[in-house]
CSV table of C-alpha atoms in Angstrom, one decimal:
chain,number,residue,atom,x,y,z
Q,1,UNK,CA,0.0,0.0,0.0
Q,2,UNK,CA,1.5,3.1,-0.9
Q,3,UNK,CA,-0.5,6.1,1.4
Q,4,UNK,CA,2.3,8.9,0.5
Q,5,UNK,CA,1.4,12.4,-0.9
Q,6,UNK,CA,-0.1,15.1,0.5
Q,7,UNK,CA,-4.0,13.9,1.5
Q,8,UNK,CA,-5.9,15.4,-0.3
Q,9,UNK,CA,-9.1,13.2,-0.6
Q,10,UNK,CA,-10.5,13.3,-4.5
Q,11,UNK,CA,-13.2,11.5,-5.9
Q,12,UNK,CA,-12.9,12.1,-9.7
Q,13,UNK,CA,-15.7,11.9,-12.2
Q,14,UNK,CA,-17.4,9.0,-10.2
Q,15,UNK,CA,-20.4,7.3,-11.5
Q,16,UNK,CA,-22.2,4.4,-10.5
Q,17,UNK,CA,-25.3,2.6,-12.8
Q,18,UNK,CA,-26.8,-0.5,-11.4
Q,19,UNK,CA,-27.4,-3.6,-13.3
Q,20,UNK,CA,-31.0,-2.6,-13.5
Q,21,UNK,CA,-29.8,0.9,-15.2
Q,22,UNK,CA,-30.2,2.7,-11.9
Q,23,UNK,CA,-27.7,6.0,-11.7
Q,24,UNK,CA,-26.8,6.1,-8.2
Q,25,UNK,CA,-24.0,9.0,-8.9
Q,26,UNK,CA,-23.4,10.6,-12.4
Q,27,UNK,CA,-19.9,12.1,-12.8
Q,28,UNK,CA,-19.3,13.6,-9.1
Q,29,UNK,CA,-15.8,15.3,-8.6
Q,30,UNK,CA,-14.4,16.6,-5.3
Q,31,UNK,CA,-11.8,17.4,-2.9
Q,32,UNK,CA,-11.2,17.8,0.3
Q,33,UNK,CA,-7.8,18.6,2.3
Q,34,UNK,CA,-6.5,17.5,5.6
Q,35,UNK,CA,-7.9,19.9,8.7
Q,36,UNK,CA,-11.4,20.5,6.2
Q,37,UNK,CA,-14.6,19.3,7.7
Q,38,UNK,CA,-16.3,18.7,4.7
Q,39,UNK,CA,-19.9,18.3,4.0
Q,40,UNK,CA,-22.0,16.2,1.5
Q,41,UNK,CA,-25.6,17.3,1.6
Q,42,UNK,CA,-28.5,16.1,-0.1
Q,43,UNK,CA,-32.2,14.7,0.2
Q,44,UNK,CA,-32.8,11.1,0.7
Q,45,UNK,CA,-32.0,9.2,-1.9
Q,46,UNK,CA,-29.5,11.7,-3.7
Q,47,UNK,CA,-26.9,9.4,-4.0
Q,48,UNK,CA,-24.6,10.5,-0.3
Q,49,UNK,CA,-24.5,6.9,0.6
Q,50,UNK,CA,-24.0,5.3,-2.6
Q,51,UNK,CA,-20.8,7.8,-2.9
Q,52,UNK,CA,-19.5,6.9,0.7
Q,53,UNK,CA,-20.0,3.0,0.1
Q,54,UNK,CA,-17.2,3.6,-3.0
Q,55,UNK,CA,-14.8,5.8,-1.2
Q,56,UNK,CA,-14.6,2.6,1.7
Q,57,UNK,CA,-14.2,-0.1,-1.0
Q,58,UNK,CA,-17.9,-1.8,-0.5
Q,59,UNK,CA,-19.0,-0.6,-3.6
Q,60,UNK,CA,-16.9,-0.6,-7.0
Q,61,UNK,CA,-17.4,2.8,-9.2
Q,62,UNK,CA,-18.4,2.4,-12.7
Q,63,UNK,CA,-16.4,4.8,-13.6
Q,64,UNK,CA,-13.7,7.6,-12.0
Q,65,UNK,CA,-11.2,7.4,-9.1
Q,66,UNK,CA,-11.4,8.1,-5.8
Q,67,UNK,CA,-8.1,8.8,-4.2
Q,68,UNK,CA,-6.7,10.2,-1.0
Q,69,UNK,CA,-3.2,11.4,-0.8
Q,70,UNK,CA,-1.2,8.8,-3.8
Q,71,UNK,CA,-3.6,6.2,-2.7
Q,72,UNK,CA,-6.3,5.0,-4.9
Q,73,UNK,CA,-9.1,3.9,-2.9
Q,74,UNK,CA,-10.5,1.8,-5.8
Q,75,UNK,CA,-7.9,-0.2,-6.7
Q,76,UNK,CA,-6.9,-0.9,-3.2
Q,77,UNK,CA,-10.5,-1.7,-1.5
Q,78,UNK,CA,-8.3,-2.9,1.8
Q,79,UNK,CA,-6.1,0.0,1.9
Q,80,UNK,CA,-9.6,2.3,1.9
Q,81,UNK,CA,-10.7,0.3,4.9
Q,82,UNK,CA,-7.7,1.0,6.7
Q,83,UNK,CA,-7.5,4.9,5.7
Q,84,UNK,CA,-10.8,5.6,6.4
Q,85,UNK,CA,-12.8,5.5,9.7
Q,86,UNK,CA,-16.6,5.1,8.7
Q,87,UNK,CA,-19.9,5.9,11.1
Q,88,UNK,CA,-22.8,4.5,9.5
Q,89,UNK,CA,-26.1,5.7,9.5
Q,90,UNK,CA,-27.1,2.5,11.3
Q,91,UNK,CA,-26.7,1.7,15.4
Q,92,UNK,CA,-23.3,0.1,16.0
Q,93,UNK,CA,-24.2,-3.4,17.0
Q,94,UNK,CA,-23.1,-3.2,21.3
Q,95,UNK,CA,-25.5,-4.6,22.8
Q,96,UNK,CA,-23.5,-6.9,24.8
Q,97,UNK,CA,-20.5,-4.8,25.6
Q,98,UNK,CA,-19.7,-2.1,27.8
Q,99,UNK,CA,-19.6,1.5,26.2
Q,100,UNK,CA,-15.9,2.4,27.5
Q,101,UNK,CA,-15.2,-1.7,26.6
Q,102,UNK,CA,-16.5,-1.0,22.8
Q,103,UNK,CA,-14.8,1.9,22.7
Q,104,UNK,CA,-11.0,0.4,23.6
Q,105,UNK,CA,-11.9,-2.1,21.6
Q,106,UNK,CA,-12.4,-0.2,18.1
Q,107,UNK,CA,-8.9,1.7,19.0
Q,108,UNK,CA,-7.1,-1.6,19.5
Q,109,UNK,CA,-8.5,-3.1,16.2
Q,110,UNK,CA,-7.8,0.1,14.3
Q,111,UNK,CA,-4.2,-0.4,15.9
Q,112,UNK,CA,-3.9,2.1,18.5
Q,113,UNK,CA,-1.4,1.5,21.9
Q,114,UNK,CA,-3.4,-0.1,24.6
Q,115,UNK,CA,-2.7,3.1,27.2
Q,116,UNK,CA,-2.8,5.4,24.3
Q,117,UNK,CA,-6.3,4.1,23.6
Q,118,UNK,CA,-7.5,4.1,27.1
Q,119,UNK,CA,-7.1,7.8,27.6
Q,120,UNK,CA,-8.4,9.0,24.8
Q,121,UNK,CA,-11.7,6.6,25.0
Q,122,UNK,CA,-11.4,8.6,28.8
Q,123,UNK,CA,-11.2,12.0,26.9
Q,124,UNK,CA,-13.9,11.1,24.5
Q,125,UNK,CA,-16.4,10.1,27.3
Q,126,UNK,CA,-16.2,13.0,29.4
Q,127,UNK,CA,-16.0,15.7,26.2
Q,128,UNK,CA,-19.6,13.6,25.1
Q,129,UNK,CA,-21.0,13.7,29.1
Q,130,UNK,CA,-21.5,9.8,28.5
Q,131,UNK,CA,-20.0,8.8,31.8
Q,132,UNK,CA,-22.8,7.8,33.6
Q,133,UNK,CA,-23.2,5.3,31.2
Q,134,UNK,CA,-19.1,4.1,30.8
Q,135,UNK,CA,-20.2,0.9,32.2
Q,136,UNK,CA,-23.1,0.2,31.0
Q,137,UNK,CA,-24.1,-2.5,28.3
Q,138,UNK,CA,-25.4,-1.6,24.7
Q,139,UNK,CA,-28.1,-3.2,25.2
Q,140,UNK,CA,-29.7,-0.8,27.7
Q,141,UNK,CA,-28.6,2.6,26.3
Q,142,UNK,CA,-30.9,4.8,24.6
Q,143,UNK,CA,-30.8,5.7,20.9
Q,144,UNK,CA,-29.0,8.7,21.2
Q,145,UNK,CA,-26.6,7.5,24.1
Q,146,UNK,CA,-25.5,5.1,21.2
Q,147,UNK,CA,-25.3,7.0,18.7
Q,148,UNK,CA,-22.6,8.8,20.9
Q,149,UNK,CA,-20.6,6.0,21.8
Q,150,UNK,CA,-20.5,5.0,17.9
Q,151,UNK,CA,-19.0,8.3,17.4
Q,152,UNK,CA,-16.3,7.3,19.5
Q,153,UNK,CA,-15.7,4.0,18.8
Q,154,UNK,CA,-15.0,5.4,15.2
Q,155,UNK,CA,-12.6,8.5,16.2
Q,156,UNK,CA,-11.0,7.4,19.3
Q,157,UNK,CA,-8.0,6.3,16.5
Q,158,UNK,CA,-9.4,7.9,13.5
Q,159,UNK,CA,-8.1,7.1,10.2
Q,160,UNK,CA,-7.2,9.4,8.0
Q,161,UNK,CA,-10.2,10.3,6.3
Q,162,UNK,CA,-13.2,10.1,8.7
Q,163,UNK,CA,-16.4,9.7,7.5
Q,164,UNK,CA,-19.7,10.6,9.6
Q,165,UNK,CA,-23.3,9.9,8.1
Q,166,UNK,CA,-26.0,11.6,10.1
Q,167,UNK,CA,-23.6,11.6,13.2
Q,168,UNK,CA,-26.3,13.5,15.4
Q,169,UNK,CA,-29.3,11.3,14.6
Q,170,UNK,CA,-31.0,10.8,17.7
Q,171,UNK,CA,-28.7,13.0,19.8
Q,172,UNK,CA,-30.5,15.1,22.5
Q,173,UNK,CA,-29.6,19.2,21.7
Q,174,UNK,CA,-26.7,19.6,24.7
Q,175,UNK,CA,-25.1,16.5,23.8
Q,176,UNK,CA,-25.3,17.5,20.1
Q,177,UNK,CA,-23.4,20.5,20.5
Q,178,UNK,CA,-20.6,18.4,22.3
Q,179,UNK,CA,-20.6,16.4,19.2
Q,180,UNK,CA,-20.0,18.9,17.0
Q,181,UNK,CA,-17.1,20.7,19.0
Q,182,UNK,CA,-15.7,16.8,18.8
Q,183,UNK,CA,-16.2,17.0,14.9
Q,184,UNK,CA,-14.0,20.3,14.2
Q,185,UNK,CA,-11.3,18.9,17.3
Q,186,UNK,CA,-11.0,15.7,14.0
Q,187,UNK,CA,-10.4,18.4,11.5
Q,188,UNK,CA,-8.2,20.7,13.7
Q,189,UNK,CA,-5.8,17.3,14.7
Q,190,UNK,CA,-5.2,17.1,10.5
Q,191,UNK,CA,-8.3,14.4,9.4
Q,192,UNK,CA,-10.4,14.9,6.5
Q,193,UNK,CA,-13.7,14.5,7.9
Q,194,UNK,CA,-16.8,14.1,5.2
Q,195,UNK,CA,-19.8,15.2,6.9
Q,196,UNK,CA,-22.5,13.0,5.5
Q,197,UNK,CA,-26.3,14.7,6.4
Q,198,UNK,CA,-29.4,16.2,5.3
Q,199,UNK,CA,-29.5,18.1,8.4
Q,200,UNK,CA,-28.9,21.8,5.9
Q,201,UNK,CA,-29.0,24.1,9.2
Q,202,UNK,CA,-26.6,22.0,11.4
Q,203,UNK,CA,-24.3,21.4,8.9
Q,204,UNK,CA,-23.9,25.2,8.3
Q,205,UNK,CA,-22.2,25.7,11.5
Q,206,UNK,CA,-19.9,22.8,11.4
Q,207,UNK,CA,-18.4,23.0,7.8
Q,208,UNK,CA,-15.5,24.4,6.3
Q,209,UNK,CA,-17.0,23.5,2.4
Q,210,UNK,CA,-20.0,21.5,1.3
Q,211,UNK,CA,-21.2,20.0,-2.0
Q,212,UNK,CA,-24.8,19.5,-2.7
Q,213,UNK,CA,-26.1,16.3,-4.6
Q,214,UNK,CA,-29.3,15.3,-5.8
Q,215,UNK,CA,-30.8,12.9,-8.0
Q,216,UNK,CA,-27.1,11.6,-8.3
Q,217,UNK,CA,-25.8,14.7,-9.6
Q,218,UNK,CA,-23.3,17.4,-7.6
Q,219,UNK,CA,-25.5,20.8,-8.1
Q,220,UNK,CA,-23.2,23.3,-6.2
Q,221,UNK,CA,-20.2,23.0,-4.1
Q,222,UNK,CA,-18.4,26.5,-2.1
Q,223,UNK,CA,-18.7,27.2,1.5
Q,224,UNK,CA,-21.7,28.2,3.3
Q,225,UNK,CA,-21.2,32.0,2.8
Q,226,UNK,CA,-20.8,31.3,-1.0
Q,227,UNK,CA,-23.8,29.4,-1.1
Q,228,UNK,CA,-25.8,32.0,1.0
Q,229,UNK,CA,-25.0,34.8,-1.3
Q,230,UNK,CA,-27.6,33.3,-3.9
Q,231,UNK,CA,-30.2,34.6,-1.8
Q,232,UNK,CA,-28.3,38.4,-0.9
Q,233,UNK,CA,-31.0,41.3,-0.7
Q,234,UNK,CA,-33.7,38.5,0.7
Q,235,UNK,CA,-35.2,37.8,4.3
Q,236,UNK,CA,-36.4,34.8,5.9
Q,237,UNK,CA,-40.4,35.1,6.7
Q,238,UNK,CA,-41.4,32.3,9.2
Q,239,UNK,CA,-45.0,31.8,10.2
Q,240,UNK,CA,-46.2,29.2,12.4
Q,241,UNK,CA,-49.7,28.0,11.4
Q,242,UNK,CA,-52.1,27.4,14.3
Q,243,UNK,CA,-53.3,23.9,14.7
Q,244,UNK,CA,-56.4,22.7,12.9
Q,245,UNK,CA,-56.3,26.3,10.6
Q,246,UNK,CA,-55.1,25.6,6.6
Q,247,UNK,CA,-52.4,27.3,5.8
Q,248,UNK,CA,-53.2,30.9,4.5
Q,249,UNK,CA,-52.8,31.8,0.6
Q,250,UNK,CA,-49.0,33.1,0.2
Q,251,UNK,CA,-49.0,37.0,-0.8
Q,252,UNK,CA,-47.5,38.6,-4.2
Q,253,UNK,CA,-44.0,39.8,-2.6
Q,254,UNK,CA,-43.2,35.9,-1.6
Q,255,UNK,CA,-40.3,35.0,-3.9
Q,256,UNK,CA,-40.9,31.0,-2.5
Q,257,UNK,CA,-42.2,29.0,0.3
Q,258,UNK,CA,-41.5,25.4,2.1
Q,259,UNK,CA,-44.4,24.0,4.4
Q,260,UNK,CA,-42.8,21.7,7.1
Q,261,UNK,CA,-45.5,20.4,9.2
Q,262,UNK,CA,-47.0,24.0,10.6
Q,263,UNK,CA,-43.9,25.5,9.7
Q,264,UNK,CA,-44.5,28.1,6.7
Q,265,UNK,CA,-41.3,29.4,5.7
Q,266,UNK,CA,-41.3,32.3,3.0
Q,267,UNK,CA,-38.3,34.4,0.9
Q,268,UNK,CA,-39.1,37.5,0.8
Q,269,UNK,CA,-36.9,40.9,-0.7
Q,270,UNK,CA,-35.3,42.8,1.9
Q,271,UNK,CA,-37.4,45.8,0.8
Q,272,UNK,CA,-40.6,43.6,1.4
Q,273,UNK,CA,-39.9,43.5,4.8
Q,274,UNK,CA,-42.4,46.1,6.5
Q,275,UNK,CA,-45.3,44.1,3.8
Q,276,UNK,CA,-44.3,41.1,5.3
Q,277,UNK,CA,-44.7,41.7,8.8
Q,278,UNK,CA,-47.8,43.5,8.7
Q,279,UNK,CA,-48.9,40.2,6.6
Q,280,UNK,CA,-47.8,38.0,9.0
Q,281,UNK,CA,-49.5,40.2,11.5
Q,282,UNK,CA,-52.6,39.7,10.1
Q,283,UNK,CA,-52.6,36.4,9.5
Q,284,UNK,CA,-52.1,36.4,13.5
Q,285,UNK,CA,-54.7,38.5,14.1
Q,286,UNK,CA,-56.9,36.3,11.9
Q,287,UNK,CA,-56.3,33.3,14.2
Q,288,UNK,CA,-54.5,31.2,11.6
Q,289,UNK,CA,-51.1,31.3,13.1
Q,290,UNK,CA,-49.9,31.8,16.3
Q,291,UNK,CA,-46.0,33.6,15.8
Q,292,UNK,CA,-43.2,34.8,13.1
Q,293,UNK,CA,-40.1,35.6,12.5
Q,294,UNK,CA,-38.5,37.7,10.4
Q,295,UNK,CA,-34.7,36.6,9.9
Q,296,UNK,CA,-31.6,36.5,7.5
Q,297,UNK,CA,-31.5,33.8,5.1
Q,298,UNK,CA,-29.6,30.7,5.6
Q,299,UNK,CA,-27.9,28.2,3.9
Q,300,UNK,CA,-31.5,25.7,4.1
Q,301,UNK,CA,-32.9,28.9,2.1
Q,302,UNK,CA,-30.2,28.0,-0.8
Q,303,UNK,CA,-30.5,24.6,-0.5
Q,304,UNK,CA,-34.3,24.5,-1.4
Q,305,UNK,CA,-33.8,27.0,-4.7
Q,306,UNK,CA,-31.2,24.5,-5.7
Q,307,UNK,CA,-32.9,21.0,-4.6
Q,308,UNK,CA,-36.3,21.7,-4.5
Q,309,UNK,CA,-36.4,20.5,-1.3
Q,310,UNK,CA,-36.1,21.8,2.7
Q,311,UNK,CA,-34.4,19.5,4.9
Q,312,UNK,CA,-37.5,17.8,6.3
Q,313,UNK,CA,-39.1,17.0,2.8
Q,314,UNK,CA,-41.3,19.8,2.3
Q,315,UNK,CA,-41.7,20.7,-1.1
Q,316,UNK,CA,-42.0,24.6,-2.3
Q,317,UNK,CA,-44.5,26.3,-3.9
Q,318,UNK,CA,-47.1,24.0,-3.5
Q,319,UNK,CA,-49.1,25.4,-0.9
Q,320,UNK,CA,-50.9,28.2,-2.7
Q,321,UNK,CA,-49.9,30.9,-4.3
């Protein structure tokens, strides 16, 4: 195995078409360098998963290279393994060990000095707040507690290239904002993490670049400030519908909309702002929603123009107006 060069991680033109004609990934190219926390953003079903299960050797590409540093992942399917630390979407299956045990254990597989090991499983549990639960088995510990440990059975001796997909899933808020101070600590120690999630307002804060993928294809790549500037000039208009009330017919000055649940979410021009809010206001007053916000735009706001989609599902424009 030859793992010299500078790594840089590059997936090159990478396509994947399943017997059945399926295109899982169409041509995607990227980079990311060592200390980048880089994320790969897309609906369900975009083709984040297929991607990943190349770069780790379980899935062969039809066509391209993926590489990091002089290494070529795809030719070398063992050599990935080794580079490459990998946290599934799926539980870790622990149920019958300890979560400190499960957690030495990874670092010894992955090669790691027994003491060496040992503290940092230590460090890891006390930076996550999981040591009430250091002793306890798998099979007892709730989603989220799990989730956490499988965080740090993967980076208590990271490879290389670290790969997280959906690393907060089920994570309660405090300890989710631990987990993301853990996430830039991997990048900062020299690891190319690729930050695998759908989660578009999360990932804002914890990404150096991102690319967005759907329906196979990469649509837009830059960091989050980049990829905000589409929407410069606009504002955020949030309305929360009251229970049991249809959502109200969306006024001229709304540029788009997303419905999440009772979550109306509106783009509106900076100069529509006082329209808005007297809108919203009356919509209030009416009885058919119950607060709003008026706010900046964020990267979810550039996300839907380019997808289609918010984070949750909800499709725009299709709630009137």
């Amino acid at each position: 195995m030859d793992d010299d060069g500078d790594g840089l991680f590059r997936a090159d033109g990478v396509s994947k078409v399943y017997p059945n004609g399926i295109r899982a990934n169409d041509g995607i190219s990227l980079h990311a360098a060592p200390g980048e926390v880089y994320g790969l953003l897309g609906p369900n079903g975009a083709g984040k998963t297929t991607l990943v299960k190349q770069v780790i050797g379980l899935l062969k590409p039809t066509a391209g290279r993926i590489t990091l540093g002089a290494c070529d992942l795809v030719a070398d399917p063992a050599a990935a393994r080794q580079l490459c630390s990998y946290l599934p979407q799926a539980q870790v299956p622990i149920d019958s060990f300890r979560a400190r045990e499960a957690i030495v254990l990874c670092g010894r597989v992955r090669g790691g000095r027994r003491k060496a090991v040992e503290r940092r499983a230590d460090e890891l549990i006390e930076a996550l707040d999981l040591g009430e639960w250091r002793d306890k088995r798998g099979i007892g510990l709730s989603g989220g507690v799990k989730r956490l440990v499988g965080f740090a059975m993967v980076t208590v001796c990271p490879g290389r290239l670290v790969i997280l997909d959906e690393p907060t899933n089920d994570v309660d808020p405090l300890r989710r904002r631990l987990l993301w101070e853990q996430v830039r600590q991997l990048g900062d120690r020299g690891a190319v993490v690729l930050l695998v999630t759908h989660n578009v307002l999360e990932a804002e804060k914890a990404v150096d670049r991102l690319a967005i993928i759907s329906d196979g294809r990469l649509i837009a790549e830059g960091t989050p400030s980049a990829m905000k500037a589409r929407d410069r000039g606009h504002l955020r208009l949030q309305l929360m519908i009251a229970p049991g009330h249809e959502t109200p017919a969306l006024p001229p000055f709304a540029l788009r909309s997303t419905l999440a649940g009772h979550n109306l979410m509106t783009v509106i021009a900076e100069g529509d702002a006082a329209v808005g809010i007297k809108w919203a206001q009356q919509v209030i007053a009416a009885g058919a929603a119950e607060e709003y916000a008026l706010s900046a735009t964020s990267l979810e706001d550039a996300y839907i123009e380019l997808t289609g989609r918010d984070s949750a599902g909800g499709v725009p424009g299709g709630i009137g107006g």
